[in-house]
CSV table of C-alpha atoms and ligand atoms in Angstrom, one decimal:
chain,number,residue,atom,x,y,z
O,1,UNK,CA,-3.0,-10.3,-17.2
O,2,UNK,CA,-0.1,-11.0,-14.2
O,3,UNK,CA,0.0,-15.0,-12.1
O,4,UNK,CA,-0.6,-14.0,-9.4
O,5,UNK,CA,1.4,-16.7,-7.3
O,6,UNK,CA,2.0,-16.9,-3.2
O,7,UNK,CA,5.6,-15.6,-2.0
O,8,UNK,CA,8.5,-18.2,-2.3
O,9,UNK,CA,8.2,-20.8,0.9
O,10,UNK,CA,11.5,-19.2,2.5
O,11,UNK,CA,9.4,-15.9,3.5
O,12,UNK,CA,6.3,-17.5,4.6
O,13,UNK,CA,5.6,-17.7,8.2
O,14,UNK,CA,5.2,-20.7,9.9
O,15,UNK,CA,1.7,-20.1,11.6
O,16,UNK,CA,-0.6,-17.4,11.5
O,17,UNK,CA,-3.5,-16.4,13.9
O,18,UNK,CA,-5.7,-12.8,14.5
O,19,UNK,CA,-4.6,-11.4,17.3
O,20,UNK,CA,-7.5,-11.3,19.8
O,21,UNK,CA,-9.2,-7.6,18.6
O,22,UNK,CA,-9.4,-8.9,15.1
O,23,UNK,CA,-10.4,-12.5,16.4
O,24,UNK,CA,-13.5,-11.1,18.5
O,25,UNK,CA,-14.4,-9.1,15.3
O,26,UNK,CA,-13.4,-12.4,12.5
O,27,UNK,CA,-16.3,-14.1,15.0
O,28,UNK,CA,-19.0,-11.4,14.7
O,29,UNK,CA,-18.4,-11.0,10.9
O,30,UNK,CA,-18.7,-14.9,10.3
O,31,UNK,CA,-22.0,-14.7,12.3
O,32,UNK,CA,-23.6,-12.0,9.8
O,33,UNK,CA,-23.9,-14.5,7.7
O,34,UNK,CA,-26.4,-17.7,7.7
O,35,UNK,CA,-25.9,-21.0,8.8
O,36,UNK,CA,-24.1,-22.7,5.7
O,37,UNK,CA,-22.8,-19.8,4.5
O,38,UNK,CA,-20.3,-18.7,6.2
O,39,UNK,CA,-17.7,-19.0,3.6
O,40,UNK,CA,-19.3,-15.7,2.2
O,41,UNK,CA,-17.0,-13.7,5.1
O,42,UNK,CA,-13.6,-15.4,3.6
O,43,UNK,CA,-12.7,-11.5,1.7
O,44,UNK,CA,-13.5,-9.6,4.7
O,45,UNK,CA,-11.6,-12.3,7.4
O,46,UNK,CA,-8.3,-12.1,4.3
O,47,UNK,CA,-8.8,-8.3,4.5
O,48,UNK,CA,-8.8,-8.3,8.0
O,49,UNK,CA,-5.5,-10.6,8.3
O,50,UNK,CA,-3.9,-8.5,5.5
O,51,UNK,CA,-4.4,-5.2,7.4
O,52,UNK,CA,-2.9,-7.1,10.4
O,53,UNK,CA,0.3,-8.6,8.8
O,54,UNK,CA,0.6,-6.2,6.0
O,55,UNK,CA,0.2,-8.4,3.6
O,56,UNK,CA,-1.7,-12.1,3.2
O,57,UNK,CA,0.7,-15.5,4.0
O,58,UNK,CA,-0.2,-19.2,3.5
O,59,UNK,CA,-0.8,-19.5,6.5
O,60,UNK,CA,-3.0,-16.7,7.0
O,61,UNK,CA,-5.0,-18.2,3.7
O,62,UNK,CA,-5.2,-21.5,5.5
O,63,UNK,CA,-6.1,-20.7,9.3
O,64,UNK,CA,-9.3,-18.6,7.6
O,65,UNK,CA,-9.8,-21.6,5.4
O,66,UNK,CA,-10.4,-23.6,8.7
O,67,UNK,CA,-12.1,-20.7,10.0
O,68,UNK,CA,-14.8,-21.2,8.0
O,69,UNK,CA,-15.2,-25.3,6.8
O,70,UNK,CA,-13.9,-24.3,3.5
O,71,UNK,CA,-11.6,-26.2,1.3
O,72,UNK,CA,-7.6,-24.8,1.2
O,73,UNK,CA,-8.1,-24.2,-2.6
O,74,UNK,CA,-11.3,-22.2,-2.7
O,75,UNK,CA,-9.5,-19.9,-0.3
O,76,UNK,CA,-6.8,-19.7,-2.3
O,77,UNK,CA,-8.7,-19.4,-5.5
O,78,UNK,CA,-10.1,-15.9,-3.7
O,79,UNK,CA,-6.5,-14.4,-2.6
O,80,UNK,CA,-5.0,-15.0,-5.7
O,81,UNK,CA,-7.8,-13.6,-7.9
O,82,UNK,CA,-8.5,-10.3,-6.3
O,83,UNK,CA,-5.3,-7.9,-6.6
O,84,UNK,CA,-6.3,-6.2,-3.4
O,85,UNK,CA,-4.8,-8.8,-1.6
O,86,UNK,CA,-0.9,-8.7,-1.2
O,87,UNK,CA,0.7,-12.2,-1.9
O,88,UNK,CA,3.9,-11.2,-0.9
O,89,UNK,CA,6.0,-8.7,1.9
O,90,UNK,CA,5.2,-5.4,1.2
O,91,UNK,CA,6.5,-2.0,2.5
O,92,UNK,CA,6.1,-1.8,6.7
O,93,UNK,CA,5.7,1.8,6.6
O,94,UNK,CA,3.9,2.4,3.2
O,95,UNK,CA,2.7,0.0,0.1
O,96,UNK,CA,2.0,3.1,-2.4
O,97,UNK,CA,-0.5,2.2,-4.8
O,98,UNK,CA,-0.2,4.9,-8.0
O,99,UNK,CA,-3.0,4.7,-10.6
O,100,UNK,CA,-2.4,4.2,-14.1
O,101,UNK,CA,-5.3,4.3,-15.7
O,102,UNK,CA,-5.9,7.0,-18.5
O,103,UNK,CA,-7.1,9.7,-16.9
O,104,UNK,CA,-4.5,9.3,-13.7
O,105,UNK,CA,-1.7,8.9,-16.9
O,106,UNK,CA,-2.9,11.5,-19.1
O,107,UNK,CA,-2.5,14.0,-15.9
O,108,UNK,CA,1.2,12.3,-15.2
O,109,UNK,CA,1.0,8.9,-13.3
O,110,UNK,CA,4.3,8.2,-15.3
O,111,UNK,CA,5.9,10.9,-13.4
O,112,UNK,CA,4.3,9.7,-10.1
O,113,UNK,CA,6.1,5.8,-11.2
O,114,UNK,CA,9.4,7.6,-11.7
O,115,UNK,CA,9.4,9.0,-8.0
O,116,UNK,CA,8.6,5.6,-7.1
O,117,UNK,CA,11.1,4.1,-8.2
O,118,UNK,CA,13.9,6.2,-7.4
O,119,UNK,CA,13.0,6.5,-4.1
O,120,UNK,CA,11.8,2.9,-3.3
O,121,UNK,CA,13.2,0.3,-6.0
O,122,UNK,CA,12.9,0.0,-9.9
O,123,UNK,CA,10.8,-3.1,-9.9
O,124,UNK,CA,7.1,-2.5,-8.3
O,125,UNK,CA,6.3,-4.9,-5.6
O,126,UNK,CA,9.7,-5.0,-4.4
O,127,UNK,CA,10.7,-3.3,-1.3
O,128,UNK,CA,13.3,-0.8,-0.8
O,129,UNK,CA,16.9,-1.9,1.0
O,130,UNK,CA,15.2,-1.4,4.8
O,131,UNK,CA,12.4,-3.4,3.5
O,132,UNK,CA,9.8,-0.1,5.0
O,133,UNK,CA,8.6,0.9,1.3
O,134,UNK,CA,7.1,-1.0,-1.6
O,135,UNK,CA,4.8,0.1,-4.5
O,136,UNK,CA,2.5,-1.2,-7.5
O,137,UNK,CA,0.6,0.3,-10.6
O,138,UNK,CA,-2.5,-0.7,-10.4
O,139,UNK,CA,-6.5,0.2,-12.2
O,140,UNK,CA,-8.5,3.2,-11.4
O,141,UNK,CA,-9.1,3.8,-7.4
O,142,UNK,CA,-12.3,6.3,-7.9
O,143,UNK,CA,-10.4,9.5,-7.3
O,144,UNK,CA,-10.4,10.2,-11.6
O,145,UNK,CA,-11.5,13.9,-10.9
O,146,UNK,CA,-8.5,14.4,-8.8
O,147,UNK,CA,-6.3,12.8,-10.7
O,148,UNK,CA,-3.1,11.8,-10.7
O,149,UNK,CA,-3.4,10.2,-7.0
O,150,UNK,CA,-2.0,7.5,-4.7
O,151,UNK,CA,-3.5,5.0,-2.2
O,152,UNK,CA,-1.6,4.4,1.0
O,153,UNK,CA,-3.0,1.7,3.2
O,154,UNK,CA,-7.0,3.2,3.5
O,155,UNK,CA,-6.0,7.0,2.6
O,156,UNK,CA,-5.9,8.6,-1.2
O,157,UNK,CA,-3.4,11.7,-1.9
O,158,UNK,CA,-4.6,13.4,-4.6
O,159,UNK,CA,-3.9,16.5,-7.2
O,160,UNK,CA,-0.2,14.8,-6.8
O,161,UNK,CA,2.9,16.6,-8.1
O,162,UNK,CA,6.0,14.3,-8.7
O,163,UNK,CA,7.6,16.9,-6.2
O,164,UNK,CA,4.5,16.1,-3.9
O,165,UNK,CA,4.4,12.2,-3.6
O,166,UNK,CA,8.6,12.8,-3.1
O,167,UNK,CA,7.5,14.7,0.0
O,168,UNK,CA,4.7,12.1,1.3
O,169,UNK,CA,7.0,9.0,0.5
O,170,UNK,CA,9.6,10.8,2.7
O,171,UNK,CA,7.1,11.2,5.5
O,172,UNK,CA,6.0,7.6,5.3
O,173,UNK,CA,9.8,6.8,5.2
O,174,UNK,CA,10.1,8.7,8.6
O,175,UNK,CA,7.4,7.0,10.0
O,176,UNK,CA,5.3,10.6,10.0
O,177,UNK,CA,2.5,9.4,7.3
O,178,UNK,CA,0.0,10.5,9.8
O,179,UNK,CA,0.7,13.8,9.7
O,180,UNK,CA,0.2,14.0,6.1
O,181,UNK,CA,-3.1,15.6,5.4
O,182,UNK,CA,-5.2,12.7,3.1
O,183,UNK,CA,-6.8,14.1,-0.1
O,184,UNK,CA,-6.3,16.7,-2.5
O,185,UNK,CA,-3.1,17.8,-1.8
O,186,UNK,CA,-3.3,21.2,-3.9
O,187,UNK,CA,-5.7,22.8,-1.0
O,188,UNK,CA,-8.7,22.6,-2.6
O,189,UNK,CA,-12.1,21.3,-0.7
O,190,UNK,CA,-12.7,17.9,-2.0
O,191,UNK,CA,-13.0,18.1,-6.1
O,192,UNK,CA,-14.3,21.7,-5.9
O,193,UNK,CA,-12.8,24.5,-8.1
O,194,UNK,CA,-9.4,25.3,-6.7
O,195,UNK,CA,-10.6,29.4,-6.5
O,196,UNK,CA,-13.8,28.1,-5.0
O,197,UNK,CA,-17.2,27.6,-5.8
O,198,UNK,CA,-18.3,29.0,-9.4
O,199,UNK,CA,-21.8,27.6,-9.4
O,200,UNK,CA,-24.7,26.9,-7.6
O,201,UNK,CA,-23.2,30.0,-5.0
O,202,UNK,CA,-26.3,31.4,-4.0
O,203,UNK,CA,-28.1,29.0,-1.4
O,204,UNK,CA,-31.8,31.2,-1.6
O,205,UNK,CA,-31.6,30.9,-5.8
O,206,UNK,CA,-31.0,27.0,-5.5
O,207,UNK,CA,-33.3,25.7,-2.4
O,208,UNK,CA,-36.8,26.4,-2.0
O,209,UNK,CA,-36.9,25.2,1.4
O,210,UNK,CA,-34.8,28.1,1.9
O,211,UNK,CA,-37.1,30.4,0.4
O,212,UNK,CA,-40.1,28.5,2.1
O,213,UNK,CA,-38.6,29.3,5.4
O,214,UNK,CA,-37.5,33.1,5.2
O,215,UNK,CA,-40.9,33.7,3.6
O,216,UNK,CA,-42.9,32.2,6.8
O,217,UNK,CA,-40.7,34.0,9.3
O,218,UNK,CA,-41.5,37.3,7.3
O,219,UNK,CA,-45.0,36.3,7.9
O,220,UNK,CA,-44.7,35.3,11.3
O,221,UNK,CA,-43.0,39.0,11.5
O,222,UNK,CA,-45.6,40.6,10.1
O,223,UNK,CA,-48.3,39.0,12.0
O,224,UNK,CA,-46.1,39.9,14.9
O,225,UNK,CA,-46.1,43.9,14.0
O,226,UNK,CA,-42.5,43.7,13.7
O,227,UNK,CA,-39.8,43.9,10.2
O,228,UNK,CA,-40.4,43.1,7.0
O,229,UNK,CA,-44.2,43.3,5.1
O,230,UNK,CA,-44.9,39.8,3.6
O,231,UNK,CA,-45.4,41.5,0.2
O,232,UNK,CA,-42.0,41.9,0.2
O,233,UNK,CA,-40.3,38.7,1.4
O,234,UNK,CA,-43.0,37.0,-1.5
O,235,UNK,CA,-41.0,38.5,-4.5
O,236,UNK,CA,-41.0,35.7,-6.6
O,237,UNK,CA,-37.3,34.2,-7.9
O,238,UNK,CA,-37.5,33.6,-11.4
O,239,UNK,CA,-36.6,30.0,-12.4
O,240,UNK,CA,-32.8,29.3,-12.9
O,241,UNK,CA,-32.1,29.0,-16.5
O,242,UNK,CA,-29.5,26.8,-15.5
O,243,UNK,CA,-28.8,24.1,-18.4
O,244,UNK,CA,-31.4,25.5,-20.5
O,245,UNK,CA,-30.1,25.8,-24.4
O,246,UNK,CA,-30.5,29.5,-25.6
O,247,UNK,CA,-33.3,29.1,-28.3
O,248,UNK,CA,-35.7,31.2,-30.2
O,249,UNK,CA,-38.9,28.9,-30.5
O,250,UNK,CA,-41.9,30.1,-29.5
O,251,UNK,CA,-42.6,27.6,-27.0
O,252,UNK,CA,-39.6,28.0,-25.1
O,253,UNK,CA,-40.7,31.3,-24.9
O,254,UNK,CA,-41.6,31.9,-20.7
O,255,UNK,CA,-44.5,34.6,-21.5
O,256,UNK,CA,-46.5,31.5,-23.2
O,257,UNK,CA,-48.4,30.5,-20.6
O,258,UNK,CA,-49.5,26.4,-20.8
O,259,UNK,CA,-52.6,25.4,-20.9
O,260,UNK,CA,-53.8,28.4,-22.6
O,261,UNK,CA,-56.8,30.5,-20.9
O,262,UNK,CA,-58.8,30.3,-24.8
O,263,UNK,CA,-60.6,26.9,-24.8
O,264,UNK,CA,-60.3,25.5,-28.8
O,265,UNK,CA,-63.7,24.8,-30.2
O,266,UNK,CA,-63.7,20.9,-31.2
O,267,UNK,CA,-65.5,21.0,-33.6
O,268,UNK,CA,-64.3,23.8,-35.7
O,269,UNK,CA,-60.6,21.8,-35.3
O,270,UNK,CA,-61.8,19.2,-36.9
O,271,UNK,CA,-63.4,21.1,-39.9
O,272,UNK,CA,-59.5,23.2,-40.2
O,273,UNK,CA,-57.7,19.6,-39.9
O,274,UNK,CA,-57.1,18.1,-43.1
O,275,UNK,CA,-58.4,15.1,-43.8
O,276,UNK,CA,-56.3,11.3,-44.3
O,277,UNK,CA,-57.1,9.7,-47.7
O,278,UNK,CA,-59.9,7.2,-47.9
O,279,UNK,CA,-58.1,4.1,-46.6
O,280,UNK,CA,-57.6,1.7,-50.0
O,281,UNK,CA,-57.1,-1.8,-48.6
O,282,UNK,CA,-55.8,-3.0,-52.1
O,283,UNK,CA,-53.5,-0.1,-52.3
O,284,UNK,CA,-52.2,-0.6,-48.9
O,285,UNK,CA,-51.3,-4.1,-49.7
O,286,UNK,CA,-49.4,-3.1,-52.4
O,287,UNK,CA,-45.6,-2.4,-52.4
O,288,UNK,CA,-44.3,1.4,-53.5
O,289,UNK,CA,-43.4,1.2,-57.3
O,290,UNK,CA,-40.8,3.8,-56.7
O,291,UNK,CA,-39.1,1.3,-54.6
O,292,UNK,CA,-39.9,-2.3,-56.4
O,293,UNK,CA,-39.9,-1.0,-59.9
O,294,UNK,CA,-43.2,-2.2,-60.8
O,295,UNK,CA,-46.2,-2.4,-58.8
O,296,UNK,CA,-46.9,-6.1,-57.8
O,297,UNK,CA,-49.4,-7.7,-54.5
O,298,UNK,CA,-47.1,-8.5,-51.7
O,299,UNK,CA,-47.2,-12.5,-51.1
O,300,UNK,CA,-50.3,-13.0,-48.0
O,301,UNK,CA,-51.1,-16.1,-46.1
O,302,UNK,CA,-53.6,-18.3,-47.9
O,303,UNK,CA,-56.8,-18.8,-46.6
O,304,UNK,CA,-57.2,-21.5,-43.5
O,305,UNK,CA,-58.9,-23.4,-46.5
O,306,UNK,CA,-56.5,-23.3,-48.8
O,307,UNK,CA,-53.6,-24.3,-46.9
O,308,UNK,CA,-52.1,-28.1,-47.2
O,309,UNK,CA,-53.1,-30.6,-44.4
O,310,UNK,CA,-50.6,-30.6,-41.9
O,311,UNK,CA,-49.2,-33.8,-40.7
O,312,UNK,CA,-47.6,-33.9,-37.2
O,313,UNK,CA,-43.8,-35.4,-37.7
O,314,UNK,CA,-45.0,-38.1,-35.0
O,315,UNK,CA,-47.8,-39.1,-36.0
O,316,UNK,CA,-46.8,-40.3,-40.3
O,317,UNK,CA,-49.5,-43.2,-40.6
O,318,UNK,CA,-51.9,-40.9,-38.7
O,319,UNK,CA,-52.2,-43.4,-35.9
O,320,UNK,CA,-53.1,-41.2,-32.5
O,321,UNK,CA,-50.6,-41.7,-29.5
O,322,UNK,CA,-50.5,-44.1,-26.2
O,323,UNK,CA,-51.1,-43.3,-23.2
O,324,UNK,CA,-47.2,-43.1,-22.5
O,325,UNK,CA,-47.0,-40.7,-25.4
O,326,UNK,CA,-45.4,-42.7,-27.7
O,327,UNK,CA,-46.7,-44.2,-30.9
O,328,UNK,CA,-48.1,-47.7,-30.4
O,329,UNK,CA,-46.1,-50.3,-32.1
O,330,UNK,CA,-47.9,-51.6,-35.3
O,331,UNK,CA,-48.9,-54.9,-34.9
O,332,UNK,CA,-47.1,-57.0,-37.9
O,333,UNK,CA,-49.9,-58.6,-40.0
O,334,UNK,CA,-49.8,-62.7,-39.8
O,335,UNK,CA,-48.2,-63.6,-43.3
W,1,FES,S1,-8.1,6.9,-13.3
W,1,FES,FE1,-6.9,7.3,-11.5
W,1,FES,S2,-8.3,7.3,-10.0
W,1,FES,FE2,-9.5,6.8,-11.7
């Protein structure tokens, strides 16, 4: 686990304020929230004011303090807990944020680190020489299945090549990051199969809506004197076996149709069943010889008649209890 401190003093700015977009929206957020509680908006507001200056200052920690009636330290307790916020001068152009977390490393994050710091400085979290690039390792950022990525600012960049994130620091560096497509950047859709779709292909198999529909306009077709005979459009689509294990029990098997059309006589089931062992309460009390050895009673309670008087811990001498639910004090006898 890292301290997480504020930056040295000597790269603080002095004051810090929203500028008047972020202002009108810093009041609006504070008034989602109920009277009292308007401290609850202090990780949107630092958010906010991190997106603004790039990264969050004192100041900035201590204006929304004021903001929002709460005490310097509670908002500092927030900024320096959650590693989202940036306590210190980050890249101007791009903070690159690789993932190292195992699936991102077992598919070559370390690679990814390597670019990083050749091309912007050894040390993460320090900027490079122009002070426009920075970057961190940090935990998983929900992208696993495309995996290794990067977050810059809001965007991911997926599928990454060390060869790739070169390229996209490059672009950043040149102030062109928007031109830089976000996502997988091995052209495939999303986290679909690179070739394309393998599964779940054939829109009329998978949704019965779609069936539902063609099958009324074939209807409303017929009824119309015009293309295809209901009959047809009705041919049924046999259940996808989709997921289903290969097995040859008989109930599994689809020609077994459930329930079954013969009704079972009741009656002659019960004369077929066997029938349980005349129930031996002695027996049944009785633990397995097999398993103690020796056959012997298990211990029961005692009868309600047999057991001791009980005797309540506060009440020794038997004496009932006051009104204030404590014993009354015995009264000394006169010597
Ligand atoms: S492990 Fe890298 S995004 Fe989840």
């Amino acid at each position: 686990m890292s301290v997480r401190r504020l930056a040295e003093i000597s790269v603080q700015p002095a004051h810090f304020a929203f500028n008047a977009e972020n202002s009108a929206w810093a009041e609006q957020t504070i008034r989602k929230y109920p009277a009292g509680r308007e401290q609850s908006a202090v990780i949107p507001l630092m958010m906010r004011a991190q997106e603004q200056e790039g990264w969050v200052t004192k100041a900035a920690i201590e204006t929304i303090a004021d903001m929002l009636g709460m005490p310097y330290i509670r908002a500092l307790e927030v900024a320096t807990f959650y590693t989202q916020f940036q306590l210190k001068p980050v890249g101007t152009r791009a903070h690159v944020q690789v993932c190292g977390t195992t699936p991102c490393m077992l598919r070559g994050a370390e690679a990814l680190m390597d670019v990083c710091r050749s091309k912007i400085h050894h040390d993460q979290f320090h900027t490079n020489a122009d002070g426009t690039l920075s970057w961190e390792e940090v935990e998983c950022l929900g992208a696993c299945v495309n995996a290794p990525m990067v977050m810059v600012f809001k965007d991911t960049y997926e599928d990454l090549t060390p060869e790739r994130l070169a390229e996209i620091i490059d672009a950043f560096e040149r102030g062109d990051g928007a031109t830089v497509p976000a996502g997988p950047q091995n052209g495939r859709i999303v986290s679909s199969p690179k070739p394309g779709l393998t599964s779940l292909t054939d829109e009329n198999a998978v949704l019965k809506t779609t069936r539902d529909r063609e099958r009324e306009e074939a209807a409303r077709a017929e009824a119309a004197g015009e293309g295809t005979p209901a009959a047809e459009s009705d041919a049924e689509v046999p259940p996808s076996k989709a997921g289903r294990p290969v097995t040859d029990a008989p109930e599994t098997n689809p020609a077994l149709k459930t329930p079954s059309p013969e009704k079972a006589d009741p009656e002659a089931e019960k004369a077929a069943s066997a029938q349980p062992p005349e129930h031996d309460a002695a027996a049944a009390n009785k633990a397995e010889p097999a398993v103690e050895g020796k056959a012997k009673p298990r211990k029961t309670k005692p009868a309600a008649s047999e057991q001791p008087e009980m005797k309540s811990p506060e009440l020794p001498d038997g004496d009932p209890l006051g009104a204030d639910g404590k014993k009354p004090r015995t009264r000394k006898k006169p010597v």
